Amino acid sequence: MRSGLAAGAVVLAVVLAGCSPAGTPQATPTSSSAGQSAAVSDVVDGLDVPWGLAFLPDGDAVVTLRDDPALVLVGPDGSTSDVTGPGADDLLDVVVPGGEGGLLGVAVLGAEGSTVDLALYATAADDNRVLRGTLDGSVLGELRPVLTGIAKAGNHNGGRLAVGPDGYLYVATGDAGDPSSAQDPDGLNGKILRITAEGDPAPGNPDEGSPVWSLGHRNVQGLGWAPDGRMFASEFGQSTWDELNVIEPGGNYGWPEVEGMGDGFVEPVAVWATTDASPSGLAVTDDAVYLAGLRGERLWRVPLTEDGVGTPEALLDGEHGRLRAVEPAPDGSLWVVTGNTDGRGAVRPGDDRILRLVVD
């Protein structure tokens, strides 16, 4: 079954290496002279395995360090300060880094005055869990779990958090090395979950009383919404196709039955060979979706159209190594987090860093 939104995707007749599945655009690198141009500068460098990033109401960003585990505040001028307090101590006690696990996603649930309500995705001794705490300045209050029991693994660990336009928290989970879990409607893995700030299933979920928003995912690590309400997610493939999906409530995206296109499931709107992308974080602006590529070492820009997406093009192709996350900044730029210190990249002087990208 093809989703109505997916049907609007642009078809590429020729790609660099063979053809994509029918009806789905496969990305090919595009030089700035042939498409978008971008100005790049460093915001900050010297970060140790950064993973997640969320902007606070005051314009600073809170960044998670996967392996420390710790939070760092980064200002628009590149100034940094360590987050301290009882919550920082809780992270050291609770988080058990290993493989792709550790302190991962972060999202801002709300704010009152100088106090910000944060959600964090953390790998603990026995599971992955969503933690909640308040940040006042650079002091994090005690953390409490609001959702537990997400299976952990050294690979396919998920971890991205995002607050949707509806105000609810969306949680991306991986299959944790058990592909069949993605098709289990009663399990938490291989899913996108939609919950309240207290961790309860959000009102209006496809199955009342269940946190599951969509299923059949291998390892989603990017979430975002277009101005027209379309929800996008980036997903790691196994050996053939990475995916950009439009997420429908209750949609089944096929894993492990299919990778890429497949009859009977909601189909991706764009795919990449896994060597070209391995997409982690995702950002959506007024005119495009941006995917941070780890193995592909590039930032993919996918133009938004009224009924689908346009032809993807590559930015930062190989210039900064692995790219872990991308977020729209308050000033209209994009902040891109590199991921070369995660044990899988070639570490360059100054790694890891946050780049400020202005796309013309």
Coordinates of C-alpha atoms in Angstrom, one line a residue:
M1 CA 0.0 0.0 0.0
R2 CA 1.4 3.4 -1.0
S3 CA 0.7 6.3 1.2
G4 CA -1.0 9.2 -0.5
L5 CA 1.8 11.5 0.6
A6 CA 4.5 9.1 -0.6
A7 CA 2.9 9.0 -4.0
G8 CA 4.0 12.6 -4.6
A9 CA 7.7 11.7 -4.5
V10 CA 9.8 12.6 -7.4
V11 CA 11.2 9.7 -9.5
L12 CA 14.8 9.8 -10.6
A13 CA 15.3 7.9 -13.8
V14 CA 19.1 7.7 -13.5
V15 CA 21.3 7.5 -10.3
L16 CA 24.9 7.2 -9.7
A17 CA 24.9 3.4 -9.1
G18 CA 21.8 1.6 -10.5
C19 CA 18.2 2.4 -10.1
S20 CA 16.2 3.1 -6.9
P21 CA 13.0 1.1 -6.1
A22 CA 10.3 2.2 -8.5
G23 CA 8.6 5.5 -7.5
T24 CA 11.1 6.5 -4.9
P25 CA 13.9 9.1 -5.4
Q26 CA 17.4 8.0 -4.5
A27 CA 19.8 10.7 -3.5
T28 CA 22.8 11.6 -5.6
P29 CA 25.5 14.0 -4.5
T30 CA 24.9 17.5 -5.9
S31 CA 27.5 20.3 -5.9
S32 CA 26.6 23.7 -4.7
S33 CA 26.9 25.1 -8.1
A34 CA 24.2 22.7 -9.3
G35 CA 21.8 23.3 -6.4
Q36 CA 22.0 24.9 -3.0
S37 CA 25.0 26.6 -1.6
A38 CA 25.9 26.8 2.0
A39 CA 28.1 28.9 4.3
V40 CA 29.7 26.9 7.2
S41 CA 31.4 28.0 10.4
D42 CA 32.3 26.4 13.7
V43 CA 30.1 27.2 16.7
V44 CA 32.1 25.1 19.1
D45 CA 34.7 22.2 19.0
G46 CA 36.2 19.7 21.4
L47 CA 33.0 17.9 22.3
D48 CA 33.3 14.2 23.3
V49 CA 30.8 12.0 21.6
P50 CA 27.9 14.5 21.3
W51 CA 24.6 13.0 20.3
G52 CA 21.5 15.1 20.9
L53 CA 20.8 18.8 20.7
A54 CA 17.8 20.9 21.6
F55 CA 17.4 24.7 21.7
L56 CA 16.3 26.4 25.0
P57 CA 14.0 29.4 25.0
D58 CA 16.9 31.7 25.7
G59 CA 18.6 30.7 22.5
D60 CA 21.3 28.4 24.1
A61 CA 21.4 24.8 23.1
V62 CA 21.6 21.8 25.5
V63 CA 23.8 19.0 24.1
T64 CA 24.0 15.4 25.3
L65 CA 27.3 13.7 25.5
R66 CA 26.7 10.0 24.9
D67 CA 29.5 8.4 26.8
D68 CA 30.3 10.8 29.6
P69 CA 27.3 10.9 30.2
A70 CA 26.6 14.6 30.7
L71 CA 24.9 17.8 29.4
V72 CA 26.6 20.8 28.0
L73 CA 25.1 24.2 27.3
V74 CA 26.3 25.9 24.2
G75 CA 25.6 29.6 23.4
P76 CA 25.2 31.1 19.9
D77 CA 28.7 32.6 20.5
G78 CA 30.2 29.2 21.1
S79 CA 30.5 29.7 24.9
T80 CA 30.0 26.5 26.9
S81 CA 29.1 25.5 30.4
D82 CA 28.7 22.1 32.1
V83 CA 25.3 21.2 33.5
T84 CA 25.6 20.4 37.2
G85 CA 23.3 19.6 40.1
P86 CA 21.4 16.6 41.3
G87 CA 20.3 15.6 37.8
A88 CA 23.8 15.5 36.6
D89 CA 24.7 13.2 39.4
D90 CA 21.7 11.0 38.5
L91 CA 23.0 10.7 35.0
L92 CA 26.3 9.3 36.2
D93 CA 24.4 6.8 38.4
V94 CA 21.8 5.7 35.9
V95 CA 23.3 5.8 32.4
V96 CA 25.3 2.8 31.3
P97 CA 27.0 3.7 28.0
G98 CA 27.9 0.8 25.6
G99 CA 27.9 0.5 21.9
E100 CA 25.3 2.9 20.5
G101 CA 23.7 3.3 24.0
G102 CA 24.3 6.1 26.5
L103 CA 22.8 9.5 27.0
L104 CA 21.1 10.1 23.7
G105 CA 18.1 12.3 22.8
V106 CA 16.9 15.5 24.5
A107 CA 13.7 17.5 24.1
V108 CA 12.3 20.6 25.7
L109 CA 8.8 19.8 27.1
G110 CA 8.1 23.3 28.2
A111 CA 9.4 26.3 30.2
E112 CA 8.3 28.6 32.9
G113 CA 10.5 31.6 33.6
S114 CA 14.1 30.4 33.8
T115 CA 13.1 26.8 34.4
V116 CA 13.0 24.4 31.5
D117 CA 11.3 21.0 31.6
L118 CA 13.6 18.5 29.8
A119 CA 13.1 15.0 28.6
L120 CA 16.2 12.7 28.1
Y121 CA 16.6 9.3 26.4
A122 CA 19.0 7.2 28.4
T123 CA 20.4 3.7 28.3
A124 CA 20.3 2.2 31.8
A125 CA 21.6 -1.1 33.2
D126 CA 18.6 -3.1 32.1
D127 CA 16.7 -1.0 29.5
N128 CA 16.4 2.3 27.6
R129 CA 14.2 4.8 29.3
V130 CA 12.9 8.4 29.1
L131 CA 13.8 10.6 32.0
R132 CA 12.4 14.0 33.0
G133 CA 13.9 16.8 35.0
T134 CA 14.0 20.6 35.3
L135 CA 16.9 22.8 34.2
D136 CA 17.3 26.1 35.9
G137 CA 20.2 28.0 34.4
S138 CA 22.9 25.3 34.3
V139 CA 21.6 23.3 37.3
L140 CA 19.6 20.2 36.6
G141 CA 17.2 19.0 39.2
E142 CA 16.6 15.4 40.2
L143 CA 15.6 13.1 37.3
R144 CA 12.7 10.7 37.4
P145 CA 11.8 8.0 34.8
V146 CA 8.5 8.5 33.0
L147 CA 8.8 5.6 30.5
T148 CA 10.9 2.4 31.1
G149 CA 11.2 -1.1 29.6
I150 CA 12.5 -0.2 26.1
A151 CA 14.9 -3.0 25.2
K152 CA 18.5 -1.9 24.9
A153 CA 21.3 -3.2 22.7
G154 CA 24.7 -2.3 21.4
N155 CA 23.1 -1.6 18.0
H156 CA 19.8 -0.4 16.7
N157 CA 19.2 1.5 19.9
G158 CA 17.0 4.4 18.6
G159 CA 17.1 7.3 21.0
R160 CA 15.7 10.4 19.4
L161 CA 13.1 12.6 21.2
A162 CA 11.0 15.4 19.8
V163 CA 8.0 17.4 20.8
G164 CA 5.4 17.5 18.1
P165 CA 3.1 20.4 17.1
D166 CA 0.5 18.8 19.3
G167 CA 2.6 19.2 22.4
Y168 CA 3.2 15.5 22.9
L169 CA 6.5 13.7 23.2
Y170 CA 7.6 11.4 20.4
V171 CA 10.1 8.7 21.1
A172 CA 12.1 6.8 18.4
T173 CA 13.1 3.3 19.4
G174 CA 15.2 0.8 17.6
D175 CA 14.6 -2.9 17.3
A176 CA 17.5 -3.6 19.6
G177 CA 18.8 -6.4 17.5
D178 CA 15.4 -8.3 17.5
P179 CA 13.8 -7.5 14.2
S180 CA 10.5 -9.3 15.0
S181 CA 9.9 -6.8 17.8
A182 CA 9.2 -4.1 15.2
Q183 CA 6.0 -6.0 14.2
D184 CA 4.8 -6.7 17.8
P185 CA 2.1 -4.1 18.4
D186 CA 2.4 -4.7 22.2
G187 CA 6.1 -4.0 22.3
L188 CA 8.0 -0.7 22.6
N189 CA 10.9 -1.5 20.2
G190 CA 11.0 -0.8 16.5
K191 CA 8.4 1.9 17.0
I192 CA 7.7 5.6 17.2
L193 CA 5.9 6.2 20.5
R194 CA 3.7 9.2 21.4
I195 CA 3.4 9.9 25.1
T196 CA 2.5 12.7 27.5
A197 CA 5.1 14.4 29.6
E198 CA 4.2 12.0 32.4
G199 CA 4.9 9.0 30.1
D200 CA 1.3 7.9 29.5
P201 CA 0.0 7.0 26.1
A202 CA -1.1 10.3 24.5
P203 CA -4.8 10.9 23.7
G204 CA -5.7 10.1 20.1
N205 CA -3.1 7.3 19.6
P206 CA -4.2 4.7 17.1
D207 CA -4.8 2.1 19.9
E208 CA -6.2 3.7 23.0
G209 CA -4.0 2.9 26.0
S210 CA -1.0 2.1 23.8
P211 CA 2.0 4.5 23.3
V212 CA 2.6 3.2 19.8
W213 CA 2.2 5.8 17.0
S214 CA 3.8 3.7 14.2
L215 CA 5.5 0.4 13.9
G216 CA 7.7 -1.7 11.6
H217 CA 10.8 0.4 12.1
R218 CA 14.4 -0.9 12.2
N219 CA 16.2 2.1 13.8
V220 CA 14.6 5.6 13.6
Q221 CA 16.9 8.4 14.8
G222 CA 15.4 11.5 13.3
L223 CA 12.0 13.2 13.8
G224 CA 10.6 16.4 12.5
W225 CA 7.4 18.2 11.2
A226 CA 6.8 20.3 8.1
P227 CA 4.8 23.5 8.3
D228 CA 1.8 21.6 6.7
G229 CA 1.8 19.1 9.5
R230 CA 3.6 16.2 7.7
M231 CA 5.7 14.2 10.2
F232 CA 9.1 12.9 8.8
A233 CA 11.4 10.3 10.2
S234 CA 14.8 9.1 9.1
E235 CA 15.6 5.4 9.4
F236 CA 18.7 3.3 9.1
G237 CA 18.5 0.4 6.6
Q238 CA 20.3 -2.9 7.1
S239 CA 22.4 -3.4 4.0
T240 CA 20.4 -1.9 1.1
W241 CA 18.2 1.1 1.6
D242 CA 18.1 3.9 4.2
E243 CA 14.8 5.7 4.3
L244 CA 13.0 9.0 4.7
N245 CA 9.4 8.3 5.7
V246 CA 6.3 10.3 6.2
I247 CA 4.8 9.0 9.4
E248 CA 1.1 8.2 9.5
P249 CA -0.7 7.3 12.7
G250 CA -0.9 3.5 13.0
G251 CA 1.3 3.1 9.9
N252 CA 3.4 -0.1 9.4
Y253 CA 6.7 0.7 7.7
G254 CA 7.6 -2.9 7.0
W255 CA 10.7 -3.9 8.9
P256 CA 11.8 -6.7 8.9
E257 CA 9.5 -7.9 6.1
V258 CA 10.9 -5.2 3.7
E259 CA 13.7 -2.7 3.5
G260 CA 12.8 0.2 1.3
M261 CA 9.8 -0.3 -0.9
G262 CA 7.4 -3.2 -0.2
D263 CA 3.8 -4.0 -1.0
G264 CA 1.4 -3.9 1.9
F265 CA 3.3 -1.4 3.9
V266 CA 3.7 2.4 4.0
E267 CA 6.5 3.2 1.5
P268 CA 9.3 5.7 2.0
V269 CA 9.3 9.0 0.1
A270 CA 13.1 8.8 -0.5
V271 CA 15.8 6.1 -0.1
W272 CA 19.6 6.0 -0.1
A273 CA 22.1 3.3 -0.4
T274 CA 23.4 2.7 3.1
T275 CA 26.9 3.7 2.1
D276 CA 25.6 7.1 1.1
A277 CA 23.6 8.1 4.2
S278 CA 23.1 6.1 7.4
P279 CA 20.8 9.0 8.5
S280 CA 20.8 9.9 12.1
G281 CA 19.3 13.3 13.1
L282 CA 16.7 15.2 11.0
A283 CA 15.6 18.8 10.7
V284 CA 12.6 20.2 8.8
T285 CA 12.5 23.8 7.7
D286 CA 9.9 25.7 5.7
D287 CA 11.3 24.4 2.4
A288 CA 13.3 21.2 3.0
V289 CA 14.1 18.2 5.1
Y290 CA 17.7 17.8 6.2
L291 CA 19.2 14.4 7.2
A292 CA 22.6 14.1 8.9
G293 CA 24.5 11.2 7.4
L294 CA 26.9 9.1 9.5
R295 CA 28.4 6.6 7.1
G296 CA 27.6 8.8 4.2
E297 CA 29.4 11.8 5.8
R298 CA 27.1 14.4 4.2
L299 CA 24.0 16.4 4.9
W300 CA 21.2 15.5 2.6
R301 CA 18.7 18.2 1.7
V302 CA 15.3 17.0 0.4
P303 CA 13.1 19.8 -0.9
L304 CA 9.5 19.9 0.2
T305 CA 6.8 20.1 -2.4
E306 CA 3.0 20.5 -2.0
D307 CA 2.3 16.8 -2.6
G308 CA 5.6 15.1 -1.7
V309 CA 9.3 15.7 -1.9
G310 CA 11.8 16.7 -4.6
T311 CA 15.1 15.4 -5.6
P312 CA 17.6 15.1 -2.8
E313 CA 21.0 16.8 -3.0
A314 CA 24.1 16.5 -0.8
L315 CA 25.8 19.3 1.2
L316 CA 29.0 19.1 3.2
D317 CA 30.0 16.0 1.2
G318 CA 32.9 14.4 3.1
E319 CA 34.0 17.8 4.4
H320 CA 33.5 17.2 8.2
G321 CA 33.3 13.4 8.5
R322 CA 30.3 11.7 10.2
L323 CA 27.3 13.9 10.9
R324 CA 25.2 12.9 13.9
A325 CA 22.5 15.5 14.3
V326 CA 21.0 18.6 12.7
E327 CA 18.6 21.1 14.3
P328 CA 17.1 24.4 13.1
A329 CA 18.5 27.3 15.2
P330 CA 16.5 30.3 16.3
D331 CA 18.4 32.6 13.9
G332 CA 17.3 30.6 10.9
S333 CA 20.6 28.7 10.5
L334 CA 21.1 25.0 11.0
W335 CA 23.3 23.6 13.7
V336 CA 25.0 20.3 12.6
V337 CA 26.7 18.0 15.1
T338 CA 29.6 15.9 13.9
G339 CA 30.1 12.3 15.1
N340 CA 33.7 11.4 14.6
T341 CA 34.6 10.5 18.2
D342 CA 32.0 7.8 18.5
G343 CA 34.4 5.0 17.8
R344 CA 33.5 4.6 14.2
G345 CA 34.9 7.8 12.6
A346 CA 38.2 9.2 11.7
V347 CA 38.9 11.8 14.4
R348 CA 40.0 15.2 13.0
P349 CA 41.7 18.0 14.9
G350 CA 39.0 19.8 17.0
D351 CA 36.5 17.0 16.8
D352 CA 33.7 16.7 17.6
R353 CA 32.2 20.1 16.8
I354 CA 29.0 21.9 16.1
L355 CA 28.8 23.6 12.7
R356 CA 26.6 26.6 11.9
L357 CA 25.2 26.2 8.4
V358 CA 23.4 28.9 6.4
V359 CA 21.8 27.6 3.2
D360 CA 21.2 30.1 0.4

